[in-house]
Amino acid sequence: MSKPVLILGAGSDIARALGHELAAAGHDLYLAGRHPEELEKDARDLQLRYSINARGMFFDALDFDSHQTFYESLEPGPYGLVLAFGLLGEEDQARKTRKHWEKIIHTNYTGCISILTIAANHLEQAGEGFILGISSVAGDRGRKANYVYGSAKAGLSTFLSGLRNRLHSKGVRVITVKPGFVRTRMTRDMDLPARLTASPEQAARDIFKAIIKQKEIVYTRWMWRWIMLVIKCIPERVFKRMSI
Ligand SMILES: NC(=O)c1ccc[n+]([C@@H]2O[C@H](COP(=O)([O-])OP(=O)(O)OC[C@H]3O[C@@H](n4cnc5c(N)ncnc54)[C@H](OP(=O)(O)O)[C@@H]3O)[C@@H](O)[C@H]2O)c1
């Protein structure tokens, strides 16, 4: 296999578009997620288009106990890992039911820590490769609309930052991606502002560029870096009265 990349949550709209970028660059792919039959179809399509090796595999971020065996079943071991799974959830439901907020936190935070810890140890031993985690601008500041999801993404961003600090002298790069709005299944019921919203293909191009240009923290689309800089500067006493 040629520098194989493991994509977790490979059925996500952003991940599917990124799969094309990575395959076009010659990377073999492990496409992992909860619907391996569909991922196997994607894998066959990518193999035919780009003459790479690809396969679909079952992976559930919430089944922590399976993560070690899952990772060790990958032969050869991945050179790169893209963590793309996530769950926005319903903030209203999260305020009422423990099961719902637990699912949001475990999908966007605990499940990530579980698999990233295993992958980080393997890549550290290999002495090369990359870990790319898709976090969110929602983790940059808590808003009433999605603070359970946002707090999990904040935790993920901080975890990735620590991992970068740990692995930087070991030849392993850690990249944090913070999308703003992206038109995907996750946001299909939302009325998103066109100028601030990326297509999955645009987001995938930004993410791929981050991998090859050795970036560390990437906002997609680019203007979100500046939007979030302004949002983070708003004093709490003002911010708590705002509806954004
Ligand atoms: N769209 C946006 O505006 C936006 C903004 C900021 C950040 N993001 C982040 O971008 C990433 C990709 O999301 P997307 O927008 O492409 O949305 P998406 O198409 O809804 O993809 C989410 C993916 O996560 C997978 N997933 C959820 N729970 C899982 C679990 N327990 N185990 C394995 N896979 C699981 C889903 O798998 P199933 O197909 O099995 O449901 C789905 O493939 C996510 O981390 C999201 O939080 C998106």
Coordinates of C-alpha atoms and ligand atoms in Angstrom, one line a residue:
M1 CA 0.0 0.0 0.0
S2 CA 1.2 3.5 -0.7
K3 CA 1.1 5.7 2.4
P4 CA -2.3 4.5 3.4
V5 CA -4.7 6.9 5.1
L6 CA -7.5 5.8 7.5
I7 CA -10.6 7.9 7.2
L8 CA -12.9 7.5 10.3
G9 CA -16.5 8.5 9.5
A10 CA -15.7 8.0 5.9
G11 CA -19.4 8.3 4.9
S12 CA -19.5 11.9 5.9
D13 CA -20.0 14.3 3.0
I14 CA -16.7 16.1 3.8
A15 CA -14.8 12.8 4.2
R16 CA -16.2 11.4 0.9
A17 CA -15.0 14.5 -1.0
L18 CA -11.6 14.3 0.8
G19 CA -11.3 10.7 -0.2
H20 CA -11.2 11.8 -3.8
E21 CA -8.4 14.3 -3.1
L22 CA -6.3 11.7 -1.2
A23 CA -6.9 9.0 -3.8
A24 CA -6.0 11.3 -6.7
A25 CA -2.7 12.0 -4.8
G26 CA -2.0 8.3 -4.8
H27 CA -2.9 7.4 -1.2
D28 CA -4.4 4.0 -0.5
L29 CA -7.4 4.3 1.7
Y30 CA -9.2 2.6 4.6
L31 CA -12.7 3.9 4.6
A32 CA -14.2 3.2 8.1
G33 CA -17.7 3.9 9.4
R34 CA -21.0 2.4 10.4
H35 CA -22.1 1.4 6.9
P36 CA -19.2 -0.8 5.5
E37 CA -21.2 -2.0 2.5
E38 CA -21.7 1.6 1.3
L39 CA -18.1 2.4 2.1
E40 CA -17.0 -0.7 0.1
K41 CA -18.9 0.7 -2.9
D42 CA -17.1 4.0 -2.5
A43 CA -13.8 2.1 -2.2
R44 CA -14.4 0.3 -5.5
D45 CA -15.2 3.5 -7.2
L46 CA -12.0 5.2 -5.9
Q47 CA -9.9 2.1 -6.9
L48 CA -11.2 2.3 -10.5
R49 CA -10.9 6.0 -10.9
Y50 CA -7.5 6.5 -9.3
S51 CA -5.7 3.1 -9.4
I52 CA -5.2 2.9 -5.7
N53 CA -6.1 0.2 -3.1
A54 CA -9.1 1.0 -0.9
R55 CA -11.4 -0.9 1.3
G56 CA -14.5 -0.3 3.4
M57 CA -14.5 -1.3 7.1
F58 CA -16.8 -1.2 10.1
F59 CA -16.0 1.3 12.8
D60 CA -18.3 2.7 15.5
A61 CA -16.8 5.7 17.4
L62 CA -19.1 4.8 20.4
D63 CA -17.8 1.2 20.8
F64 CA -14.6 2.2 22.7
D65 CA -13.8 -1.4 23.6
S66 CA -13.4 -2.3 19.9
H67 CA -11.0 0.5 19.0
Q68 CA -7.7 -1.3 19.8
T69 CA -8.6 -4.4 17.9
F70 CA -9.9 -2.3 15.0
Y71 CA -6.7 -0.3 14.7
E72 CA -4.5 -3.4 15.0
S73 CA -6.4 -5.1 12.2
L74 CA -5.1 -2.5 9.7
E75 CA -2.3 -4.1 7.8
P76 CA -0.2 -2.2 6.8
G77 CA -0.7 0.3 9.5
P78 CA -1.9 3.7 8.4
Y79 CA 0.5 6.5 7.5
G80 CA -2.2 9.1 8.1
L81 CA -5.5 9.3 9.9
V82 CA -8.4 11.6 9.2
L83 CA -11.0 11.8 12.0
A84 CA -14.2 13.0 10.3
F85 CA -17.1 11.5 12.3
G86 CA -19.3 13.9 14.3
L87 CA -22.8 14.5 15.6
L88 CA -24.4 17.9 15.8
G89 CA -27.4 16.6 17.7
E90 CA -30.4 18.6 19.0
E91 CA -29.5 21.2 21.6
D92 CA -33.1 21.2 22.8
Q93 CA -33.1 17.5 23.4
A94 CA -29.6 17.7 25.0
R95 CA -31.1 20.1 27.6
K96 CA -33.8 17.5 28.5
T97 CA -32.3 14.0 28.2
R98 CA -29.0 12.7 29.5
K99 CA -28.9 10.0 26.8
H100 CA -28.8 12.7 24.1
W101 CA -26.1 14.9 25.6
E102 CA -24.0 11.9 26.4
K103 CA -24.3 10.8 22.7
I104 CA -23.1 14.2 21.5
I105 CA -20.2 14.3 24.0
H106 CA -19.1 10.7 23.4
T107 CA -19.3 11.0 19.6
N108 CA -17.5 14.3 19.4
Y109 CA -15.1 13.9 22.3
T110 CA -14.7 10.6 24.1
G111 CA -14.8 8.5 21.0
C112 CA -12.2 10.7 19.4
I113 CA -9.9 10.5 22.4
S114 CA -10.3 6.7 22.4
I115 CA -9.2 6.1 18.9
L116 CA -6.7 9.0 18.6
T117 CA -4.8 7.7 21.7
I118 CA -4.3 4.3 20.1
A119 CA -3.3 5.8 16.7
A120 CA -1.0 8.3 18.3
N121 CA 1.0 5.6 20.0
H122 CA 1.3 3.6 16.8
L123 CA 2.4 6.6 14.7
E124 CA 4.8 7.7 17.4
Q125 CA 6.5 4.3 17.1
A126 CA 6.5 4.5 13.3
G127 CA 8.1 8.0 13.5
E128 CA 6.2 9.4 10.6
G129 CA 2.7 10.3 9.4
F130 CA -0.1 12.6 10.3
I131 CA -3.3 12.9 12.3
L132 CA -6.0 15.2 11.1
G133 CA -9.0 15.9 13.2
I134 CA -12.1 17.8 12.0
S135 CA -13.2 19.9 14.9
S136 CA -15.4 23.0 14.5
V137 CA -15.6 26.8 15.0
A138 CA -18.3 25.9 17.5
G139 CA -15.5 24.9 19.8
D140 CA -14.0 28.4 19.7
R141 CA -16.7 30.0 21.7
G142 CA -19.8 28.7 23.5
R143 CA -23.2 29.8 22.0
K144 CA -26.6 29.0 23.3
A145 CA -27.5 27.3 20.0
N146 CA -25.0 24.5 20.3
Y147 CA -22.9 24.6 23.4
V148 CA -23.0 20.9 24.2
Y149 CA -21.6 20.1 20.7
G150 CA -19.4 23.1 20.9
S151 CA -17.9 22.1 24.3
A152 CA -17.0 18.6 22.9
K153 CA -15.4 20.2 19.9
A154 CA -13.5 22.6 22.2
G155 CA -12.2 19.6 24.1
L156 CA -11.2 17.9 20.8
S157 CA -9.3 21.0 19.6
T158 CA -7.4 21.2 22.9
F159 CA -6.6 17.5 22.8
L160 CA -5.3 17.8 19.2
S161 CA -3.2 20.8 20.3
G162 CA -1.6 18.7 23.1
L163 CA -1.1 15.8 20.7
R164 CA 0.7 18.2 18.3
N165 CA 2.9 19.4 21.1
R166 CA 3.7 15.7 22.1
L167 CA 4.3 14.4 18.6
H168 CA 6.1 17.3 16.9
S169 CA 9.6 16.0 17.7
K170 CA 8.6 12.4 16.7
G171 CA 7.9 13.1 13.0
V172 CA 4.2 13.0 13.3
R173 CA 2.1 16.1 12.3
V174 CA -1.2 16.9 13.9
I175 CA -3.6 19.1 12.0
T176 CA -6.8 20.7 13.4
V177 CA -9.5 21.6 10.9
K178 CA -12.2 24.1 12.0
P179 CA -15.0 24.3 9.5
G180 CA -17.5 27.1 9.7
F181 CA -20.6 26.2 7.7
V182 CA -20.5 23.3 5.2
R183 CA -23.4 22.2 3.2
T184 CA -23.7 18.5 4.2
R185 CA -26.3 16.1 5.7
M186 CA -25.5 17.6 9.1
T187 CA -26.7 21.0 8.1
R188 CA -29.3 20.1 5.5
D189 CA -32.2 21.6 7.6
M190 CA -30.4 24.9 8.2
D191 CA -30.7 28.1 6.3
L192 CA -27.0 28.9 5.8
P193 CA -25.5 32.2 4.5
A194 CA -24.2 31.3 1.0
R195 CA -21.1 33.5 1.2
L196 CA -19.9 31.9 4.4
T197 CA -20.8 28.4 3.5
A198 CA -18.5 25.9 1.8
S199 CA -19.4 22.9 -0.3
P200 CA -18.0 19.6 0.9
E201 CA -15.7 19.7 -2.1
Q202 CA -14.4 23.2 -1.2
A203 CA -13.8 22.0 2.4
A204 CA -12.0 18.9 1.2
R205 CA -9.7 21.0 -1.0
D206 CA -8.8 23.2 2.0
I207 CA -8.2 20.2 4.1
F208 CA -6.1 18.5 1.5
K209 CA -4.0 21.7 1.1
A210 CA -3.5 21.7 4.8
I211 CA -2.0 18.2 4.6
I212 CA 0.4 18.9 1.8
K213 CA 1.4 22.4 3.0
Q214 CA 2.1 21.2 6.5
K215 CA -0.4 23.5 8.2
E216 CA -1.5 23.1 11.8
I217 CA -4.8 24.9 12.3
V218 CA -7.0 25.4 9.3
Y219 CA -10.3 27.2 9.1
T220 CA -12.6 26.4 6.1
R221 CA -13.7 28.6 4.5
W222 CA -10.7 30.9 5.2
M223 CA -12.8 33.9 6.4
W224 CA -13.9 31.9 9.5
R225 CA -10.4 32.5 11.1
W226 CA -11.1 36.3 11.1
I227 CA -14.8 35.9 12.0
M228 CA -13.9 33.8 15.0
L229 CA -11.1 36.1 16.0
V230 CA -13.7 38.9 16.3
I231 CA -16.2 36.7 18.0
K232 CA -13.6 35.6 20.6
C233 CA -12.7 39.2 21.4
I234 CA -16.3 40.2 22.3
P235 CA -16.4 40.6 26.1
E236 CA -18.5 38.1 27.9
R237 CA -20.8 40.8 29.4
V238 CA -21.7 41.8 25.8
F239 CA -21.6 38.3 24.3
K240 CA -24.2 36.9 26.8
R241 CA -26.8 39.4 25.5
M242 CA -26.1 38.6 21.8
S243 CA -28.0 36.2 19.6
I244 CA -25.5 34.9 17.1
Ligands
LIG1 N1 -21.3 20.6 8.1 C1 -20.8 21.6 8.9 O1 -21.3 22.8 8.7 C2 -19.7 21.4 9.9 C3 -19.2 22.4 10.6 C4 -18.2 22.3 11.5 C5 -17.7 21.0 11.7 N2 -18.2 19.9 11.0 C6 -17.6 18.6 11.3 O2 -17.2 18.0 10.1 C7 -17.2 16.6 10.3 C8 -17.9 15.9 9.1 O3 -19.3 16.3 9.1 P1 -20.2 16.5 7.9 O4 -20.6 17.9 7.8 O5 -19.5 15.9 6.7 O6 -21.5 15.7 8.3 P2 -22.1 14.3 7.9 O7 -22.2 14.1 6.5 O8 -23.4 14.3 8.7 O9 -21.1 13.3 8.5 C9 -21.1 12.9 9.9 C10 -20.5 11.5 9.9 O10 -20.2 11.1 11.2 C11 -20.6 9.7 11.3 N3 -20.8 9.2 12.6 C12 -21.7 9.7 13.5 N4 -21.6 9.0 14.6 C13 -20.7 8.0 14.4 C14 -20.3 6.9 15.2 N5 -20.7 6.6 16.4 N6 -19.3 6.1 14.6 C15 -18.9 6.3 13.4 N7 -19.3 7.3 12.6 C16 -20.2 8.1 13.1 C17 -21.8 9.6 10.4 O11 -22.0 8.2 10.1 P3 -23.4 7.6 9.6 O12 -23.4 7.7 8.1 O13 -23.3 6.2 10.1 O14 -24.5 8.4 10.3 C18 -21.5 10.4 9.2 O15 -20.8 9.7 8.2 C19 -17.9 16.3 11.6 O16 -16.9 16.1 12.6 C20 -18.6 17.6 11.9 O17 -18.8 17.8 13.3 C21 -19.2 20.1 10.1

